[in-house]
Coordinates of C-alpha atoms and ligand atoms in Angstrom, one line a residue:
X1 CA -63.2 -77.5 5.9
X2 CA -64.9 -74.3 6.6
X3 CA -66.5 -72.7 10.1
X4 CA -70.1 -71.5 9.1
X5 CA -70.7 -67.9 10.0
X6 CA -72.3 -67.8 13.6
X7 CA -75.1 -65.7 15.0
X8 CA -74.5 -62.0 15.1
X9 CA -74.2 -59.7 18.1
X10 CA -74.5 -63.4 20.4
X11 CA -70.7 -63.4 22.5
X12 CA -69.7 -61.9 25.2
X13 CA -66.7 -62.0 24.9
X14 CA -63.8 -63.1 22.0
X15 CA -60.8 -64.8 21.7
X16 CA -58.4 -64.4 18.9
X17 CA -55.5 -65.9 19.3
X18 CA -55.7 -69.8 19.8
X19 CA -52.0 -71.0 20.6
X20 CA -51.6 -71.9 24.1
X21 CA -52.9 -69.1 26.1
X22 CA -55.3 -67.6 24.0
X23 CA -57.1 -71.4 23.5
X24 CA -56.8 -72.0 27.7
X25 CA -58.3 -68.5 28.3
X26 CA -61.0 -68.9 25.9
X27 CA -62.1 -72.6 28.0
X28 CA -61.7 -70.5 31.3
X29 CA -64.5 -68.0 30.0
X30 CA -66.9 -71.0 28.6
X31 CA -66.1 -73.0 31.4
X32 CA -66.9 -69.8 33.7
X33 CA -70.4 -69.7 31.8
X34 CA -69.6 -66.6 29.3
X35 CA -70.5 -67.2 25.7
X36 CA -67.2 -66.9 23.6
X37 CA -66.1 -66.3 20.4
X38 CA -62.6 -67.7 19.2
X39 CA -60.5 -67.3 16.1
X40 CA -56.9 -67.8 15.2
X41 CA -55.5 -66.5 12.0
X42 CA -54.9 -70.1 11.0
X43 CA -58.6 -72.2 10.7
X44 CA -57.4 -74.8 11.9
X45 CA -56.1 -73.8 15.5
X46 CA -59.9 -72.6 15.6
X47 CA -61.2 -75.7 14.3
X48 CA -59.2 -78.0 16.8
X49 CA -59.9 -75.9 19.9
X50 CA -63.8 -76.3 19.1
X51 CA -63.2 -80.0 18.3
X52 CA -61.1 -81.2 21.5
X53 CA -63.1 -78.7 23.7
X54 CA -66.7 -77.8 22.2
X55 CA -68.6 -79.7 25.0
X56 CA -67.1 -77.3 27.5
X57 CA -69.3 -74.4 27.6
X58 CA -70.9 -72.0 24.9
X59 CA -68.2 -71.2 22.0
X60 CA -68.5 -69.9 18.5
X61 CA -66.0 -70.9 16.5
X62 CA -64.9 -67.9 13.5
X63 CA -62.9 -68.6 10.2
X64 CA -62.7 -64.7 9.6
X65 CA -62.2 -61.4 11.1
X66 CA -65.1 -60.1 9.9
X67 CA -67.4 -63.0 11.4
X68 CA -65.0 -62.6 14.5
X69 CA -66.3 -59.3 14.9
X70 CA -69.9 -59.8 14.1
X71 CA -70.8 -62.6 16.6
X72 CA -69.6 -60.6 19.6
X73 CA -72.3 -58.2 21.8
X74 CA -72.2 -54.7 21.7
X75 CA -70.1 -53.0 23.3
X76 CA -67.7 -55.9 21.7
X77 CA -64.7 -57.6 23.8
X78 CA -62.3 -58.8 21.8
X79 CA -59.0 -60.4 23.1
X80 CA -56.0 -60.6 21.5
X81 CA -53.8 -63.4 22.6
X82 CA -51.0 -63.5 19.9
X83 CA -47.4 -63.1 19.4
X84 CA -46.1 -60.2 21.3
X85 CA -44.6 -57.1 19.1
X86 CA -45.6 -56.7 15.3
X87 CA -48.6 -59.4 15.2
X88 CA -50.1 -58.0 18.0
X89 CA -50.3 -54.5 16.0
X90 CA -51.6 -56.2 13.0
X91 CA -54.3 -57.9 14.9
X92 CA -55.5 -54.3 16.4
X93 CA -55.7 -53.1 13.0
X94 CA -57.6 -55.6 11.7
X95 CA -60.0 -55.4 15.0
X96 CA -60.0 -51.9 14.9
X97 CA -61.0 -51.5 11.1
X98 CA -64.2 -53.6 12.0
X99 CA -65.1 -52.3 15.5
X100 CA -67.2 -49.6 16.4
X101 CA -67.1 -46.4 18.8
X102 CA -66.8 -47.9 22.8
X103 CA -66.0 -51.3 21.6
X104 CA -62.9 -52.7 23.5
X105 CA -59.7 -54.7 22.3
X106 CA -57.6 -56.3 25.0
X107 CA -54.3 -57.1 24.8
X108 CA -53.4 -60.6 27.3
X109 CA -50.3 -60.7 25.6
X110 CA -46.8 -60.0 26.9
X111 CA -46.1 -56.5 25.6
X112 CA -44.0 -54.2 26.6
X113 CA -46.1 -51.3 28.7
X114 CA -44.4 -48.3 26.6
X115 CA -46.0 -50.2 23.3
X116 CA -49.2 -50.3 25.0
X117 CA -49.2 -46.6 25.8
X118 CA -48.3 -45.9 22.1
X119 CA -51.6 -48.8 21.2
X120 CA -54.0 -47.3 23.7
X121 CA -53.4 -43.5 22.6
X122 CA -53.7 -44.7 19.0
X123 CA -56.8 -46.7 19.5
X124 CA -58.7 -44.0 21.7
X125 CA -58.2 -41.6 19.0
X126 CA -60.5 -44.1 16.6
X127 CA -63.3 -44.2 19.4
X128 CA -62.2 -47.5 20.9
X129 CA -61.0 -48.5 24.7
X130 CA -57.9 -50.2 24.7
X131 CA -56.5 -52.5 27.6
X132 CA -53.5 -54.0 27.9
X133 CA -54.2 -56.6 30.7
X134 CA -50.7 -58.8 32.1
X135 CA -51.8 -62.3 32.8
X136 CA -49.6 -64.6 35.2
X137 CA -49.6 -68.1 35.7
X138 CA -48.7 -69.7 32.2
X139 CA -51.2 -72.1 30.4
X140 CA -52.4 -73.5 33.7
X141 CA -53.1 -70.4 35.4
X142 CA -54.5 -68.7 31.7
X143 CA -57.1 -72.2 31.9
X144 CA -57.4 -72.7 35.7
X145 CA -57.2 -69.2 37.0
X146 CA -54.7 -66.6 36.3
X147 CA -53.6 -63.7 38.3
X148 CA -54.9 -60.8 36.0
X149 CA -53.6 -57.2 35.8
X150 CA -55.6 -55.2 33.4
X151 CA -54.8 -51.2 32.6
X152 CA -57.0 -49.2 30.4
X153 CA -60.1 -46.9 31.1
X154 CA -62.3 -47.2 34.8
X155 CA -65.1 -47.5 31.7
X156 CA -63.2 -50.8 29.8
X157 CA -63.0 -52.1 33.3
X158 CA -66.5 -52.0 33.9
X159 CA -67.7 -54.1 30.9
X160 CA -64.3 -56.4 31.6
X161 CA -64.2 -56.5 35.1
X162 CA -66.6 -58.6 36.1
X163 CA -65.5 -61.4 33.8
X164 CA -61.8 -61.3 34.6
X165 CA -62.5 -61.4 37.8
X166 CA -64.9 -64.5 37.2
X167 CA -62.2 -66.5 35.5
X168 CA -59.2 -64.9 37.6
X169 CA -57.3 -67.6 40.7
X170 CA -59.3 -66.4 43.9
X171 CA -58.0 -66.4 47.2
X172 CA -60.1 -66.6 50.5
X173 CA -62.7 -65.8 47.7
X174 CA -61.0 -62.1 46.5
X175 CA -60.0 -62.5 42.9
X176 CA -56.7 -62.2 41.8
X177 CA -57.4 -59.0 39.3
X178 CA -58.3 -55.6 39.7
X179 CA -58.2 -52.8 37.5
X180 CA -54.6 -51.2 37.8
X181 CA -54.5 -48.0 36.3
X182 CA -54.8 -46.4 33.0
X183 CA -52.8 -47.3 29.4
X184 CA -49.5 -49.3 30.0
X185 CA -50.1 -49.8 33.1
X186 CA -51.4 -53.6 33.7
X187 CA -48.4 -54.5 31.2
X188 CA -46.2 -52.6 33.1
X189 CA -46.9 -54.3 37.0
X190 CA -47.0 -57.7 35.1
X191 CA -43.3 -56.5 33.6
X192 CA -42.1 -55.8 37.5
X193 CA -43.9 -59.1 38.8
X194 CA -41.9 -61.0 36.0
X195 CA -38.6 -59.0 37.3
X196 CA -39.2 -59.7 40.6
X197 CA -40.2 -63.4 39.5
X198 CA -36.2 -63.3 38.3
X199 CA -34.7 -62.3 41.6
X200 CA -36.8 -64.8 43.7
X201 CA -36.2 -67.9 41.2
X202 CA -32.1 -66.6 41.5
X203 CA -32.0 -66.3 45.5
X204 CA -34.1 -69.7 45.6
X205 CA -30.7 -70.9 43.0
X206 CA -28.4 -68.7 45.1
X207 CA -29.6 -70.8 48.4
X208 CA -29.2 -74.2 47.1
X209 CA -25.5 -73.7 45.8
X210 CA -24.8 -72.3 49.2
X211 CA -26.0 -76.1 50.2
X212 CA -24.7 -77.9 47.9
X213 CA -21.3 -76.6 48.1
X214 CA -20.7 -75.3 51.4
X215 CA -22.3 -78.6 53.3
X216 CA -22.3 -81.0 50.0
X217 CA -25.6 -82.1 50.4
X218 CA -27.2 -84.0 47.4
X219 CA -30.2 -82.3 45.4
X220 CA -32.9 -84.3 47.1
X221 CA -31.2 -83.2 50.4
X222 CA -31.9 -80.0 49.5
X223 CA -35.2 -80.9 48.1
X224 CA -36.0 -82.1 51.6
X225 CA -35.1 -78.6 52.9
X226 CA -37.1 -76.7 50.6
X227 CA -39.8 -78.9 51.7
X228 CA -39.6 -77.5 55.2
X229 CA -39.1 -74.0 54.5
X230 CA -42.5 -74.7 53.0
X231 CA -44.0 -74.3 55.7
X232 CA -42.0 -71.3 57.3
X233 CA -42.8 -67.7 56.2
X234 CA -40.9 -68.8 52.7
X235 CA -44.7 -70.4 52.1
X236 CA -44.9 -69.9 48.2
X237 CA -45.5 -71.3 44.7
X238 CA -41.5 -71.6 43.3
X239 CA -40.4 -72.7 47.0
X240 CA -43.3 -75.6 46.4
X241 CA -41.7 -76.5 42.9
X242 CA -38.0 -76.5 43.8
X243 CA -38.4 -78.7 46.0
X244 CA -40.5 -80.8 43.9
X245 CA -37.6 -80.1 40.9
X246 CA -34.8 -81.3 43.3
X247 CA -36.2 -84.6 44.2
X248 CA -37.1 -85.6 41.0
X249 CA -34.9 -88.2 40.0
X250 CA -34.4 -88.6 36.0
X251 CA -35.2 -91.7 34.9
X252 CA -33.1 -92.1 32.0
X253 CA -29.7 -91.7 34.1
X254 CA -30.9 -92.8 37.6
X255 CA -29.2 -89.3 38.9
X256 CA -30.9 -86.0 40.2
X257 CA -32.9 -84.4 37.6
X258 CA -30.7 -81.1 38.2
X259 CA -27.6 -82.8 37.5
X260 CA -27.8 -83.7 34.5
X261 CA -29.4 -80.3 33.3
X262 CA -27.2 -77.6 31.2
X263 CA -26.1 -75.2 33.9
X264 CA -27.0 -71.9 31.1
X265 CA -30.4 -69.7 32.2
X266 CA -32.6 -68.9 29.2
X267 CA -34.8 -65.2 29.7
X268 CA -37.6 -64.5 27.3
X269 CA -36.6 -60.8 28.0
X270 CA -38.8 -59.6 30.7
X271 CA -36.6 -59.1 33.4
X272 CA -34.4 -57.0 31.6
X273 CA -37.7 -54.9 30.3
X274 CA -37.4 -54.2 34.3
X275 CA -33.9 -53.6 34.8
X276 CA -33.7 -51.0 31.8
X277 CA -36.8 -49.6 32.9
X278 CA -35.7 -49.1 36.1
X279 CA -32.4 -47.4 35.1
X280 CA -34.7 -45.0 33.1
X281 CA -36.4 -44.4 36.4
X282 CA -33.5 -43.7 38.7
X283 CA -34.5 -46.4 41.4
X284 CA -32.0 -49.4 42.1
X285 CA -33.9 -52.9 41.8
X286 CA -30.5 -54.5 42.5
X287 CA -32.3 -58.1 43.1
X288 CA -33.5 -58.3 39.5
X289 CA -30.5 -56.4 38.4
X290 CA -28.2 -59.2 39.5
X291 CA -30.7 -62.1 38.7
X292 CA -31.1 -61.1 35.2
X293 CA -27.2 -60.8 34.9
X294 CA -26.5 -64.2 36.9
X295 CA -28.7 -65.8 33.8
X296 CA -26.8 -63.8 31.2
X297 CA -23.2 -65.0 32.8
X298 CA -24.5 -68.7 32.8
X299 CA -24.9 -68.6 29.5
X300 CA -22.0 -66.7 28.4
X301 CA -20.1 -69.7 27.5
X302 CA -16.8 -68.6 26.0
X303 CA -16.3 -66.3 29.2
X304 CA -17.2 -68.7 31.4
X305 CA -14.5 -71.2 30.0
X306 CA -11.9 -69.4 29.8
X307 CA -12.2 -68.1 33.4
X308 CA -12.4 -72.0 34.5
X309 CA -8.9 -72.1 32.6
X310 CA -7.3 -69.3 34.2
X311 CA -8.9 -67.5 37.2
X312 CA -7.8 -68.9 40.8
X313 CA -10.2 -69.3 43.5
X314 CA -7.8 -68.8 46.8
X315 CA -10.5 -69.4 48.8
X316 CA -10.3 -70.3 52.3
X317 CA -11.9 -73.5 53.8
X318 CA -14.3 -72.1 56.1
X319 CA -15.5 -74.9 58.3
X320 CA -19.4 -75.2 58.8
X321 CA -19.9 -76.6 62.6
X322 CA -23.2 -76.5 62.8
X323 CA -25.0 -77.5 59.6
X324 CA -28.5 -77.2 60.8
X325 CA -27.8 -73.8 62.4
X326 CA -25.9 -72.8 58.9
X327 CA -29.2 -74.3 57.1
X328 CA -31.0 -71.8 59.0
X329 CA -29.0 -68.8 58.3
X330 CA -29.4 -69.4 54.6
X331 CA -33.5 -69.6 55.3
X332 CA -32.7 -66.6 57.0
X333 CA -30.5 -64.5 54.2
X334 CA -32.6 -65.9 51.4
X335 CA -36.0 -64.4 53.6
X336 CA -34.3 -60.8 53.8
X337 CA -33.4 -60.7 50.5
X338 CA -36.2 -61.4 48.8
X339 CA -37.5 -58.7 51.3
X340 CA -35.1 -56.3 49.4
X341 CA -36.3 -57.4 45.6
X342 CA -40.1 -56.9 46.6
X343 CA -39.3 -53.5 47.9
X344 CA -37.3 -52.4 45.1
X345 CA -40.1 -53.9 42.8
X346 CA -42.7 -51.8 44.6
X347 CA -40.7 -48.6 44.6
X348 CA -40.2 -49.5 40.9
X349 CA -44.4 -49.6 40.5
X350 CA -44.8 -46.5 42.6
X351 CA -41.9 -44.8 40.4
X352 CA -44.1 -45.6 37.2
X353 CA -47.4 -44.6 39.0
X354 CA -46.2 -41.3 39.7
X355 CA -44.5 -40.2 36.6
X356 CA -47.7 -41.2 34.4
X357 CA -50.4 -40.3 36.9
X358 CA -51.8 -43.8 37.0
X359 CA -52.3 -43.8 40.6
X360 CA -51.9 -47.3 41.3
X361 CA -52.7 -49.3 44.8
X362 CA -49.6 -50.9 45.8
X363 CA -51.1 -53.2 48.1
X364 CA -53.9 -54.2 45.6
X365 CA -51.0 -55.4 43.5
X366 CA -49.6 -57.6 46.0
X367 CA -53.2 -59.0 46.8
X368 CA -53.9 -60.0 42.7
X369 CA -50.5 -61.5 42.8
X370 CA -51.3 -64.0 45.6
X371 CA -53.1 -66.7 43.6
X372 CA -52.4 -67.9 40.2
X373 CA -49.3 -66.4 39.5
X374 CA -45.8 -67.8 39.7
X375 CA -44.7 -65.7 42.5
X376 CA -48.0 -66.7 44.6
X377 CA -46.4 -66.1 48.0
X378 CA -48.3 -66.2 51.4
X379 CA -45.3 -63.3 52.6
X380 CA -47.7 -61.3 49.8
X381 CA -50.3 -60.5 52.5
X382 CA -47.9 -59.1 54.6
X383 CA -47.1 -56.0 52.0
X384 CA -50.6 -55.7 51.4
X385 CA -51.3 -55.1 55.3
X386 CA -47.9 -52.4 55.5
X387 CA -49.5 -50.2 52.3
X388 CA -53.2 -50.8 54.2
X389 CA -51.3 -49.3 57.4
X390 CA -48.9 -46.7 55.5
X391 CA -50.6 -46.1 51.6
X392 CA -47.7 -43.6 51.2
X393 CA -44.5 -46.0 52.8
X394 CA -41.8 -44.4 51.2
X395 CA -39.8 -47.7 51.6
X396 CA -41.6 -51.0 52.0
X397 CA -39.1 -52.4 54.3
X398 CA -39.3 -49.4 56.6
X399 CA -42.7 -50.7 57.5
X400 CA -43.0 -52.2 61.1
X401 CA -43.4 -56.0 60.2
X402 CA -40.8 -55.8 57.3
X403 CA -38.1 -53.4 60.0
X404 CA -38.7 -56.3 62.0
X405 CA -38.6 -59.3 60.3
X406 CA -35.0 -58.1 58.7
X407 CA -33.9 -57.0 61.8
X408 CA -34.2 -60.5 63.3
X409 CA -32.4 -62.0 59.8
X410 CA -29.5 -59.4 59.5
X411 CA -26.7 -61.5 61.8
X412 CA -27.6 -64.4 59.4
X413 CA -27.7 -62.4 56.2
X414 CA -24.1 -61.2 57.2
X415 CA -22.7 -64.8 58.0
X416 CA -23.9 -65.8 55.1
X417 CA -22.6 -63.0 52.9
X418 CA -19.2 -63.5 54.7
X419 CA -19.0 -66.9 54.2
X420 CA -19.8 -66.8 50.5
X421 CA -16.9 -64.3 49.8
X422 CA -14.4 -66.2 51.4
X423 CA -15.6 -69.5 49.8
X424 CA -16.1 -68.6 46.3
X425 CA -19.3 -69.3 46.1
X426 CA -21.1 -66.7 44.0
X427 CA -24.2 -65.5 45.6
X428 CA -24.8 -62.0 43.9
X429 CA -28.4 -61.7 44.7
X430 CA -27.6 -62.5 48.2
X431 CA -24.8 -60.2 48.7
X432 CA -26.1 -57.0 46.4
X433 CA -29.1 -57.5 48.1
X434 CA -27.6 -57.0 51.7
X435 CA -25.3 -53.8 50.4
X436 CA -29.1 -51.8 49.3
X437 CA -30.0 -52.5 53.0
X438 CA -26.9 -51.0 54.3
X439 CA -26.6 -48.4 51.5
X440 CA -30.3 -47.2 52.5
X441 CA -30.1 -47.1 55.8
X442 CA -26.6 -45.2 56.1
X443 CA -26.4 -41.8 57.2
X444 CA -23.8 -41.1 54.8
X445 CA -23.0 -42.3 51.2
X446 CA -19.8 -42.1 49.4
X447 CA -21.7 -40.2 46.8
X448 CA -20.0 -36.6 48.2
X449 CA -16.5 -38.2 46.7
X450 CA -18.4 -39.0 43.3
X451 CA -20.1 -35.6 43.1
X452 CA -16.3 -34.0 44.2
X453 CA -15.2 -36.1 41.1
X454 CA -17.9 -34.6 38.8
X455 CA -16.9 -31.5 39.5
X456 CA -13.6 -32.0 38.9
X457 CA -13.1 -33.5 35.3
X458 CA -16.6 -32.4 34.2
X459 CA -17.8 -29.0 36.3
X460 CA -21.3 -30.9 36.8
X461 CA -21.8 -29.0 40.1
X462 CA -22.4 -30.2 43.0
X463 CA -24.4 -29.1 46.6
X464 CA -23.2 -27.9 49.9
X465 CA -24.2 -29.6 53.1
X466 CA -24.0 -26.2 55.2
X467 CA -25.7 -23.5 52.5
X468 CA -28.5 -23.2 49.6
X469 CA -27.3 -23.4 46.3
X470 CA -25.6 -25.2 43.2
X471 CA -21.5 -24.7 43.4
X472 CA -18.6 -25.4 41.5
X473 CA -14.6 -25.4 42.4
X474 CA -12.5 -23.9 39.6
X475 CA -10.5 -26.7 40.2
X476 CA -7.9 -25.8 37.3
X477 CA -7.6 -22.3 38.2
X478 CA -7.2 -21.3 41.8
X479 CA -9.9 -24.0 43.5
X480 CA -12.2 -20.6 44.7
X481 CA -15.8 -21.6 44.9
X482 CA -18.2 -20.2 42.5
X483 CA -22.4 -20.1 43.3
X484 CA -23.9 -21.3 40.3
X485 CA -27.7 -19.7 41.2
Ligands
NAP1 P1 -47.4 -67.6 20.9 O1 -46.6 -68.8 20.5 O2 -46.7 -66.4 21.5 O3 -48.1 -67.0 19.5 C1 -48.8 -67.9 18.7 C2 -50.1 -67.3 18.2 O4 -49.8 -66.0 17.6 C3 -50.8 -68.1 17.2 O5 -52.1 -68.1 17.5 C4 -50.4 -67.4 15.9 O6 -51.3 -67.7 14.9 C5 -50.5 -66.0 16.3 N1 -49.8 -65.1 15.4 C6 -48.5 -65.0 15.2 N2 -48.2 -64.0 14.3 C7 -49.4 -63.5 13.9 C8 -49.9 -62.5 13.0 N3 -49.0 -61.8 12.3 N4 -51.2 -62.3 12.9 C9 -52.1 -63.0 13.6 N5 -51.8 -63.9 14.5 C10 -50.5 -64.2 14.6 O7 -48.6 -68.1 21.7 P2 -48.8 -68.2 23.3 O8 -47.6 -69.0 23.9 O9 -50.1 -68.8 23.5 O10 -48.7 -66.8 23.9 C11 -49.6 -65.8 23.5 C12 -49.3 -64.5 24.2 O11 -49.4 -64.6 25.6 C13 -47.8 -64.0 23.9 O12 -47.8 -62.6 23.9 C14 -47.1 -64.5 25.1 O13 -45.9 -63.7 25.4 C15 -48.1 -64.3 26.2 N6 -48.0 -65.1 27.4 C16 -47.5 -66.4 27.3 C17 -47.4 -67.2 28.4 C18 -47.0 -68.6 28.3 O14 -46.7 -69.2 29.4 N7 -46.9 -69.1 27.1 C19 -47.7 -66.6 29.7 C20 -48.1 -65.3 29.8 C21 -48.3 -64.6 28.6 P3 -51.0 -68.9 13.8 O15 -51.5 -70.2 14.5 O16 -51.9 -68.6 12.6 O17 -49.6 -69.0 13.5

């Protein structure tokens, strides 16, 4: 069967792409009243979205490229919604080759924000905007509401805006998308969400195992727990679903759902986009870091067996007395540590915004990210109010409500910590989480020894405390200090 050709110039907007998230953004747009255009490079994706969901608003279904093209309104919007990597650069050729000067191609996809700043320079140089937009919230956010990061030009932004922002989750009616900055980076603040996405899904895992082995409740137990921290300044989205997860009971075996699931973490790769980024970057976003790793050690299987085999726990049996007060401490470490990964995101962001001029509004981000996204969080508006107070807060946790509210957790966050380590219970988000908070708020770092070192095997220099200057110690020779500059 065959699509016939639709009117020309008649879209607002297009959708090519009609797997999962490029069909369920396409009905958000029709449903939202735009007219839209949609196309997949296989008909018959095309022809089954139009099928199953023609009678939801205005769509024109394309078999080709060409007729793609044609049926959307000057200036054109086409959205690419395909595999991430080499088929999203064989769309933009194929939409590029047909569009005209000031048209726009948008990439919803999950790419990597250094590809997109190699897509958009290459696509502005043929006359055309480029944006490369992250979108949050899986199929049902991408048909429901999404949280919506776009980059690209303040010009793409005003023809895209407005519909984004139609079709984005709103909360206390602001929509969850602004425009970000320039080139990479919308892709690049959806990267860091997914990161810090990582770290909170690991401290929420880190949390129950703390549970579940230091006070052997069950998973519903701990279901129940989640439940209440609900409704606790831990308010969010994955606190929601984990306890929803631990409850549920799986029918075939009559046992908790979690217990009869394969203990190994998959990773599509995003979080560690963010951990090598950041290591480009210089700034330690330790949270992700050891999230990222926890999934990579659950699945490394061989290692895992033969430290089982061999490695000895000699743990102690610490006794719990109080279980609701050692509930409480957990609520308490899990609430400061996720305090940690957000900052070290933000930093992260702000890192990024600096180096590529893309002057982005840290708090903005944290407002787009409160609906419709996985890490939907009501703690969100409070680092939107500290950047609102302080736009240039050198360190998110420094800020008045943050100083606070991790002053209060710290005896808990220790106790915890403690406890772990002399368990065996491995909480590494937890406990590399509490050493950043120490390491950044100590006067002195051990960092003089590793610059002494460097100096020694590799003369790499090093500064004084008391005078100006780059030294070195002829450490070989007669250990006389020589002034580099
Ligand atoms: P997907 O499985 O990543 O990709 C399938 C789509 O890509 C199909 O429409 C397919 O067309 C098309 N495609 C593959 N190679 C192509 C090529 N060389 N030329 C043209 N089209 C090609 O689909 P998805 O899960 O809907 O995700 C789409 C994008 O959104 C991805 O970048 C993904 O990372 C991102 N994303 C996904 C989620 C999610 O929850 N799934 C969330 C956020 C973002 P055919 O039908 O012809 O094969």
């Amino acid at each position: 069967m065959s699509l016939s050709t639709p009117p020309s110039g008649i879209a607002d907007i297009g959708v090519t792409g009609m797997a999962v998230m490029g069909s369920n953004l396409a009905r958000n747009l029709a449903r939202n009243g735009y007219k839209v255009a949609i196309h997949n490079r296989s008909t018959a994706k095309t022809e089954h979205v139009f099928d199953e969901h023609g009678d939801e608003g205005e769509f024109y279904p394309c078999e080709s490229m060409d007729d793609f093209v044609q049926t959307l309104a000057k200036p054109r919007v086409a959205i690419i919604m395909v595999k991430a990597g080499a088929p999203t650069d064989a769309v933009i050729d194929e939409l590029a080759s047909r569009m005209d000067e000031g048209d726009i191609i948008v990439d919803c996809g999950n790419s990597n924000y250094a590809d997109t700043r190699r897509r958009e320079e290459a696509v502005r140089e043929r006359g055309l905007h480029y944006v490369g937009s992250g979108v949050s919230g899986g199929e049902e956010g991408a048909l429901k509401g999404p949280s919506i990061m776009p980059g690209g030009t303040a010009e793409s932004y005003d023809r895209l805006g407005p519909m984004f922002e139609k079709i984005s989750a709103h909360v206390d009616d602001v929509p969850c998308c602004t425009h970000v900055g320039p080139d990479g980076a919308g892709h690049f603040v959806k990267m860091v969400h997914n990161g810090i996405e990582y770290a909170d899904m690991q401290l929420i895992a880190e949390a129950y195992d703390l549970m579940r082995k230091g006070l052997g409740l069950t998973a519903p137990e701990i279901g129940k727990v989640f439940e209440k921290w609900n409704t606790t300044e831990l308010d969010s989205y994955l606190i929601e679903i984990t306890a929803d997860v631990l409850q549920h009971m799986d029918p075939k075996s009559d046992q908790p759902f979690v217990d009869i699931v394969l203990d190994q973490a998959a990773q599509k790769g995003t979080g560690a986009w963010t951990v090598q980024t950041a290591a480009e970057f210089g700034i330690p976003v330790t949270g992700i870091a050891e999230a990222t790793f926890a999934r990579s050690l659950s699945g490394s299987v061989p290692q895992r067996e033969a430290g089982q085999a061999s490695l000895e726990a000699r743990a102690s049996q610490v006794q719990v007395d109080d279980p609701d007060a050692f509930i409480e401490s957990i609520r308490q470490a899990l609430y400061a540590s996720k305090m940690v990964a957000y900052s070290q995101g933000f930093e992260l962001i702000r890192a990024a915004s600096n180096e590529y001029d893309w002057d982005i509004d840290l708090g903005a981000m944290a407002r787009i990210w409160r609906g419709g996204c996985i890490i939907r969080a009501v703690f969100l508006n409070r680092i939107t109010e500290a950047y609102e107070r302080h736009p240039e807060l050198p360190l998110l946790l420094s800020d008045e409500y943050f100083k606070a509210e991790i002053s209060q957790a710290v005896n808990d966050w220790r106790l915890i910590v403690s406890y772990a380590a002399l368990s065996g219970i491995p909480i590494p988000a937890f406990a590399s989480s509490l050493a950043y908070y120490d390491g950044v708020r100590a006067e002195k770092l051990p960092a003089n020894l590793i610059q002494g070192q460097r100096d020694f095997f590799g003369a790499h220099t090093y500064h004084r405390t008391d005078r100006e200057g780059t030294f070195h110690t002829l450490w070989s020779a007669d250990r006389s200090e020589e002034q580099q500059d």
